[in-house]
mmCIF file of C-alpha atoms and ligand atoms in Angstrom:
data_model
loop_
_atom_site.group_PDB
_atom_site.id
_atom_site.type_symbol
_atom_site.label_atom_id
_atom_site.label_comp_id
_atom_site.label_asym_id
_atom_site.label_seq_id
_atom_site.Cartn_x
_atom_site.Cartn_y
_atom_site.Cartn_z
ATOM 1 C CA MET A 1 -14.358 54.163 43.371
ATOM 2 C CA THR A 2 -10.750 53.084 43.557
ATOM 3 C CA PRO A 3 -10.057 49.640 45.036
ATOM 4 C CA GLU A 4 -8.032 51.311 47.741
ATOM 5 C CA ASN A 5 -11.039 53.216 48.978
ATOM 6 C CA ALA A 6 -13.485 50.407 48.445
ATOM 7 C CA LEU A 7 -13.297 49.114 51.972
ATOM 8 C CA PRO A 8 -11.810 50.284 55.232
ATOM 9 C CA THR A 9 -8.553 48.503 55.993
ATOM 10 C CA THR A 10 -9.836 47.643 59.451
ATOM 11 C CA ARG A 11 -12.302 45.149 58.016
ATOM 12 C CA PRO A 12 -11.643 41.769 59.617
ATOM 13 C CA MET A 13 -10.086 39.004 57.576
ATOM 14 C CA PRO A 14 -12.798 37.019 55.852
ATOM 15 C CA GLY A 15 -13.353 33.814 57.823
ATOM 16 C CA ALA A 16 -13.142 31.563 54.794
ATOM 17 C CA LEU A 17 -9.633 32.722 53.912
ATOM 18 C CA ALA A 18 -8.511 32.205 57.513
ATOM 19 C CA ALA A 19 -10.032 28.710 57.518
ATOM 20 C CA VAL A 20 -8.204 27.787 54.299
ATOM 21 C CA GLU A 21 -4.966 29.128 55.783
ATOM 22 C CA ALA A 22 -5.473 26.969 58.900
ATOM 23 C CA ASP A 23 -6.035 23.904 56.704
ATOM 24 C CA ILE A 24 -2.853 24.644 54.740
ATOM 25 C CA VAL A 25 -0.852 24.974 57.959
ATOM 26 C CA ARG A 26 -2.239 21.645 59.205
ATOM 27 C CA ALA A 27 -1.532 19.868 55.894
ATOM 28 C CA CYS A 28 2.030 21.214 55.901
ATOM 29 C CA GLN A 29 2.583 19.996 59.452
ATOM 30 C CA GLN A 30 1.293 16.534 58.570
ATOM 31 C CA ALA A 31 3.537 16.415 55.489
ATOM 32 C CA ARG A 32 6.497 17.801 57.514
ATOM 33 C CA ARG A 33 6.757 20.684 55.112
ATOM 34 C CA ASP A 34 7.419 24.342 55.733
ATOM 35 C CA ARG A 35 4.348 26.551 55.238
ATOM 36 C CA THR A 36 6.437 28.830 53.031
ATOM 37 C CA SER A 37 6.934 25.996 50.516
ATOM 38 C CA VAL A 38 3.268 26.255 49.469
ATOM 39 C CA THR A 39 1.861 29.272 47.607
ATOM 40 C CA LEU A 40 -1.876 29.809 47.961
ATOM 41 C CA ILE A 41 -3.352 31.087 44.697
ATOM 42 C CA ALA A 42 -6.781 32.557 45.449
ATOM 43 C CA VAL A 43 -8.861 31.819 42.358
ATOM 44 C CA SER A 44 -11.096 34.846 41.916
ATOM 45 C CA LYS A 45 -12.744 34.055 38.562
ATOM 46 C CA THR A 46 -16.346 35.361 38.367
ATOM 47 C CA PHE A 47 -15.894 37.464 41.546
ATOM 48 C CA ASP A 48 -15.788 41.229 41.200
ATOM 49 C CA ALA A 49 -13.041 43.643 42.185
ATOM 50 C CA GLU A 50 -14.805 44.639 45.382
ATOM 51 C CA THR A 51 -14.973 41.043 46.611
ATOM 52 C CA VAL A 52 -11.342 40.504 45.640
ATOM 53 C CA THR A 53 -10.363 43.679 47.485
ATOM 54 C CA ARG A 54 -11.702 42.226 50.720
ATOM 55 C CA THR A 55 -9.220 39.349 50.507
ATOM 56 C CA ILE A 56 -6.386 41.698 49.529
ATOM 57 C CA VAL A 57 -7.129 43.783 52.601
ATOM 58 C CA ALA A 58 -7.073 40.560 54.624
ATOM 59 C CA GLY A 59 -3.543 39.918 53.400
ATOM 60 C CA GLN A 60 -3.872 37.697 50.321
ATOM 61 C CA ARG A 61 -1.475 38.699 47.519
ATOM 62 C CA VAL A 62 -1.482 35.882 44.933
ATOM 63 C CA PHE A 63 -4.539 35.438 42.712
ATOM 64 C CA GLY A 64 -5.604 33.242 39.820
ATOM 65 C CA GLU A 65 -7.924 33.886 36.905
ATOM 66 C CA ASN A 66 -8.900 31.455 34.165
ATOM 67 C CA ARG A 67 -9.796 33.902 31.387
ATOM 68 C CA VAL A 68 -7.581 36.590 29.889
ATOM 69 C CA GLN A 69 -10.513 38.909 29.036
ATOM 70 C CA GLU A 70 -12.006 38.785 32.510
ATOM 71 C CA ALA A 71 -8.602 39.391 34.105
ATOM 72 C CA LYS A 72 -7.944 42.362 31.818
ATOM 73 C CA ALA A 73 -11.149 44.011 32.962
ATOM 74 C CA LYS A 74 -10.639 43.325 36.661
ATOM 75 C CA TRP A 75 -6.937 43.467 37.500
ATOM 76 C CA PRO A 76 -5.114 46.527 36.138
ATOM 77 C CA GLY A 77 -6.981 48.788 38.603
ATOM 78 C CA LEU A 78 -6.306 46.482 41.532
ATOM 79 C CA MET A 79 -2.648 46.172 40.569
ATOM 80 C CA SER A 80 -2.091 49.899 40.511
ATOM 81 C CA ALA A 81 -3.704 50.184 43.947
ATOM 82 C CA TYR A 82 -1.726 47.219 45.327
ATOM 83 C CA PRO A 83 1.591 46.950 43.451
ATOM 84 C CA ASP A 84 2.742 43.791 45.258
ATOM 85 C CA LEU A 85 -0.019 41.561 43.858
ATOM 86 C CA GLU A 86 0.862 38.476 41.827
ATOM 87 C CA LEU A 87 -1.518 37.266 39.111
ATOM 88 C CA HIS A 88 -1.572 33.734 37.684
ATOM 89 C CA LEU A 89 -3.355 32.534 34.536
ATOM 90 C CA ILE A 90 -4.695 29.080 35.391
ATOM 91 C CA GLY A 91 -7.087 28.562 32.467
ATOM 92 C CA PRO A 92 -6.578 27.697 28.807
ATOM 93 C CA LEU A 93 -4.610 30.104 26.651
ATOM 94 C CA GLN A 94 -5.161 30.783 22.942
ATOM 95 C CA SER A 95 -2.095 31.825 20.978
ATOM 96 C CA ASN A 96 -3.832 35.038 19.851
ATOM 97 C CA LYS A 97 -4.093 36.027 23.540
ATOM 98 C CA ALA A 98 -0.432 35.343 24.313
ATOM 99 C CA LYS A 99 0.530 38.994 23.981
ATOM 100 C CA GLU A 100 -2.071 40.123 26.527
ATOM 101 C CA ALA A 101 -1.302 37.178 28.783
ATOM 102 C CA VAL A 102 2.430 37.914 28.924
ATOM 103 C CA ALA A 103 1.685 41.597 29.573
ATOM 104 C CA LEU A 104 -0.728 40.919 32.441
ATOM 105 C CA PHE A 105 0.244 37.709 34.222
ATOM 106 C CA ASP A 106 3.181 36.827 36.473
ATOM 107 C CA ALA A 107 2.657 33.118 35.837
ATOM 108 C CA ILE A 108 0.942 30.959 33.197
ATOM 109 C CA HIS A 109 -0.146 27.443 34.216
ATOM 110 C CA SER A 110 -1.539 26.221 30.890
ATOM 111 C CA VAL A 111 1.379 25.675 28.496
ATOM 112 C CA ASP A 112 0.305 22.574 26.590
ATOM 113 C CA ARG A 113 1.002 22.787 22.846
ATOM 114 C CA PRO A 114 3.560 23.971 20.304
ATOM 115 C CA SER A 115 1.487 26.940 19.069
ATOM 116 C CA ILE A 116 1.357 28.322 22.623
ATOM 117 C CA CYS A 117 5.090 27.752 23.099
ATOM 118 C CA GLU A 118 5.823 29.627 19.921
ATOM 119 C CA ALA A 119 3.558 32.559 20.802
ATOM 120 C CA LEU A 120 4.900 32.769 24.374
ATOM 121 C CA SER A 121 8.484 32.578 23.204
ATOM 122 C CA ARG A 122 7.905 35.491 20.817
ATOM 123 C CA GLU A 123 6.111 37.646 23.419
ATOM 124 C CA ILE A 124 8.624 36.934 26.172
ATOM 125 C CA ARG A 125 11.365 38.160 23.876
ATOM 126 C CA SER A 126 9.576 41.230 22.571
ATOM 127 C CA GLN A 127 8.084 42.352 25.914
ATOM 128 C CA LYS A 128 11.194 41.425 27.911
ATOM 129 C CA LYS A 129 8.959 39.878 30.561
ATOM 130 C CA ARG A 130 9.441 36.492 32.123
ATOM 131 C CA PRO A 131 6.239 34.984 33.442
ATOM 132 C CA GLU A 132 6.748 31.764 35.373
ATOM 133 C CA LEU A 133 5.604 28.903 33.123
ATOM 134 C CA PHE A 134 3.910 25.623 34.026
ATOM 135 C CA VAL A 135 3.249 22.792 31.598
ATOM 136 C CA GLN A 136 -0.294 21.497 32.032
ATOM 137 C CA LEU A 137 -0.694 17.716 32.107
ATOM 138 C CA ASN A 138 -3.888 15.871 31.250
ATOM 139 C CA THR A 139 -3.199 13.087 33.749
ATOM 140 C CA GLY A 140 -6.658 11.560 33.286
ATOM 141 C CA GLU A 141 -6.248 11.625 29.486
ATOM 142 C CA GLU A 142 -9.719 13.152 29.205
ATOM 143 C CA PRO A 143 -10.467 14.024 25.578
ATOM 144 C CA GLN A 144 -12.301 17.268 26.429
ATOM 145 C CA LYS A 145 -9.559 18.533 28.739
ATOM 146 C CA ALA A 146 -6.493 20.628 27.926
ATOM 147 C CA GLY A 147 -3.025 19.414 28.796
ATOM 148 C CA VAL A 148 -0.264 17.140 27.595
ATOM 149 C CA ALA A 149 -0.749 13.355 27.874
ATOM 150 C CA PRO A 150 1.576 11.803 30.489
ATOM 151 C CA LEU A 151 3.383 9.695 27.878
ATOM 152 C CA GLU A 152 4.147 12.791 25.813
ATOM 153 C CA ALA A 153 5.214 14.968 28.730
ATOM 154 C CA ASP A 154 8.981 14.346 28.670
ATOM 155 C CA ALA A 155 9.256 15.110 24.950
ATOM 156 C CA PHE A 156 7.029 18.180 25.256
ATOM 157 C CA ILE A 157 9.047 19.616 28.159
ATOM 158 C CA ALA A 158 12.251 19.010 26.217
ATOM 159 C CA SER A 159 10.865 20.819 23.169
ATOM 160 C CA CYS A 160 9.726 23.778 25.327
ATOM 161 C CA ARG A 161 13.310 24.112 26.499
ATOM 162 C CA GLU A 162 15.290 23.244 23.405
ATOM 163 C CA LYS A 163 13.105 24.306 20.510
ATOM 164 C CA TYR A 164 11.371 27.343 22.031
ATOM 165 C CA GLY A 165 13.931 28.445 24.619
ATOM 166 C CA LEU A 166 11.307 28.542 27.368
ATOM 167 C CA GLU A 167 12.266 28.149 30.964
ATOM 168 C CA ILE A 168 9.699 25.798 32.502
ATOM 169 C CA SER A 169 9.136 26.195 36.221
ATOM 170 C CA GLY A 170 6.845 23.249 36.910
ATOM 171 C CA LEU A 171 3.832 21.134 36.067
ATOM 172 C CA MET A 172 0.131 21.704 36.581
ATOM 173 C CA CYS A 173 -2.687 19.164 36.663
ATOM 174 C CA ILE A 174 -6.463 19.051 37.140
ATOM 175 C CA PRO A 175 -7.519 15.503 38.074
ATOM 176 C CA PRO A 176 -10.790 14.158 36.609
ATOM 177 C CA VAL A 177 -13.705 15.177 38.869
ATOM 178 C CA ASP A 178 -14.780 11.602 39.581
ATOM 179 C CA ASP A 179 -11.334 10.163 40.335
ATOM 180 C CA ALA A 180 -9.445 10.036 43.594
ATOM 181 C CA PRO A 181 -6.914 12.831 43.097
ATOM 182 C CA ALA A 182 -3.919 11.196 44.829
ATOM 183 C CA PRO A 183 -2.717 9.021 41.903
ATOM 184 C CA HIS A 184 -2.892 12.067 39.601
ATOM 185 C CA PHE A 185 -0.850 14.153 42.034
ATOM 186 C CA ALA A 186 1.675 11.322 42.436
ATOM 187 C CA LEU A 187 2.052 10.946 38.652
ATOM 188 C CA THR A 188 2.500 14.695 38.201
ATOM 189 C CA ALA A 189 5.163 14.761 40.929
ATOM 190 C CA LYS A 190 6.975 11.818 39.345
ATOM 191 C CA ILE A 191 7.053 13.407 35.884
ATOM 192 C CA ALA A 192 8.258 16.697 37.387
ATOM 193 C CA ALA A 193 11.055 14.991 39.318
ATOM 194 C CA ARG A 194 12.445 13.127 36.322
ATOM 195 C CA ASN A 195 12.436 16.360 34.303
ATOM 196 C CA GLY A 196 14.165 18.400 36.991
ATOM 197 C CA LEU A 197 11.116 20.594 37.676
ATOM 198 C CA LYS A 198 10.618 21.784 41.228
ATOM 199 C CA ASN A 199 7.167 23.367 41.138
ATOM 200 C CA LEU A 200 3.834 21.556 41.227
ATOM 201 C CA SER A 201 0.572 23.434 40.646
ATOM 202 C CA MET A 202 -2.031 21.027 41.946
ATOM 203 C CA GLY A 203 -4.878 20.926 44.440
ATOM 204 C CA MET A 204 -8.132 22.901 44.474
ATOM 205 C CA SER A 205 -10.758 23.584 47.176
ATOM 206 C CA ALA A 206 -11.729 19.932 47.596
ATOM 207 C CA ASP A 207 -8.278 18.354 47.567
ATOM 208 C CA PHE A 208 -5.521 20.834 48.389
ATOM 209 C CA ALA A 209 -4.547 19.034 51.603
ATOM 210 C CA THR A 210 -3.926 15.839 49.603
ATOM 211 C CA ALA A 211 -2.001 17.825 46.998
ATOM 212 C CA ILE A 212 0.246 19.268 49.731
ATOM 213 C CA GLN A 213 0.936 15.712 50.909
ATOM 214 C CA PHE A 214 2.113 14.908 47.363
ATOM 215 C CA GLY A 215 4.368 17.935 47.115
ATOM 216 C CA ALA A 216 2.192 20.739 45.691
ATOM 217 C CA THR A 217 4.047 24.053 45.701
ATOM 218 C CA HIS A 218 1.094 26.031 44.281
ATOM 219 C CA ILE A 219 -2.500 25.293 45.260
ATOM 220 C CA ARG A 220 -5.356 26.911 43.330
ATOM 221 C CA VAL A 221 -8.254 27.531 45.685
ATOM 222 C CA GLY A 222 -11.452 29.283 44.588
ATOM 223 C CA SER A 223 -14.777 28.326 46.144
ATOM 224 C CA ALA A 224 -13.354 27.560 49.602
ATOM 225 C CA ILE A 225 -12.294 31.219 49.797
ATOM 226 C CA PHE A 226 -14.870 33.133 47.760
ATOM 227 C CA GLY A 227 -17.925 30.851 48.000
ATOM 228 C CA HIS A 228 -19.788 29.057 45.260
ATOM 229 C CA ARG A 229 -19.751 30.448 41.740
HETATM 230 C C1 PLP B 301 -11.682 27.342 39.010
HETATM 231 C C2 PLP B 301 -10.373 26.664 39.057
HETATM 232 C C3 PLP B 301 -9.776 26.310 40.280
HETATM 233 C C4 PLP B 301 -10.418 26.551 41.629
HETATM 234 O O1 PLP B 301 -11.441 25.613 41.828
HETATM 235 P P1 PLP B 301 -12.210 25.509 43.240
HETATM 236 O O2 PLP B 301 -12.771 24.135 43.218
HETATM 237 O O3 PLP B 301 -13.249 26.570 43.219
HETATM 238 O O4 PLP B 301 -11.228 25.692 44.306
HETATM 239 C C5 PLP B 301 -8.524 25.713 40.235
HETATM 240 N N1 PLP B 301 -7.890 25.469 39.068
HETATM 241 C C6 PLP B 301 -8.444 25.787 37.883
HETATM 242 C C7 PLP B 301 -7.691 25.489 36.631
HETATM 243 C C8 PLP B 301 -9.695 26.386 37.829
HETATM 244 O O5 PLP B 301 -10.230 26.707 36.643
#
């Protein structure tokens, strides 16, 4: 079964995707922002190609996965059926997966340490591909969480640029689950602004409207579109 033939193209747009779209439009209006300034990344981790195909048929083109292995199994087939798809890696990256990540993804949201910078720099040069790169911040300074501490962010961004020759497109954050997200979004926006970065990957199913208010350019929405994992 090819993804193209998986479902008739007349299938109606899944209601959940339409509801998320309506919420994005409303949040943009409230923030006096243009809808086109916000990219919806549909986070499809754990959902199979057939489920993903339903949202592609409904018009969604940008997707996020958090594991390289899972994405490798799911996406090449979908991408050959729908060449205009865009795939973002939103989860942690190991340097030994950098080669596969650069080959498969259009954007990587989890740049957070020198070993990753080095591996990405090497792969970008040898594969002549230029995935969009986001530095991940650990705004809550949670020990178990990936990301650069806010106080180290300026120096890390500078080293990405100067030492590794990486072009950084923006910042990404995942606020602590028990915190109000707004201060984390505000801090991420502030660090981006002072480093001349225009893109902000922030906001998930529960808080993307708030993230849009604080300037998110990329929202990563999973369960609100695909249901609970
Ligand atoms: C799973 C995931 C999301 C989506 O989370 P939902 O709450 O399901 O919208 C966003 N960002 C990252 C990094 C994730 O791993």
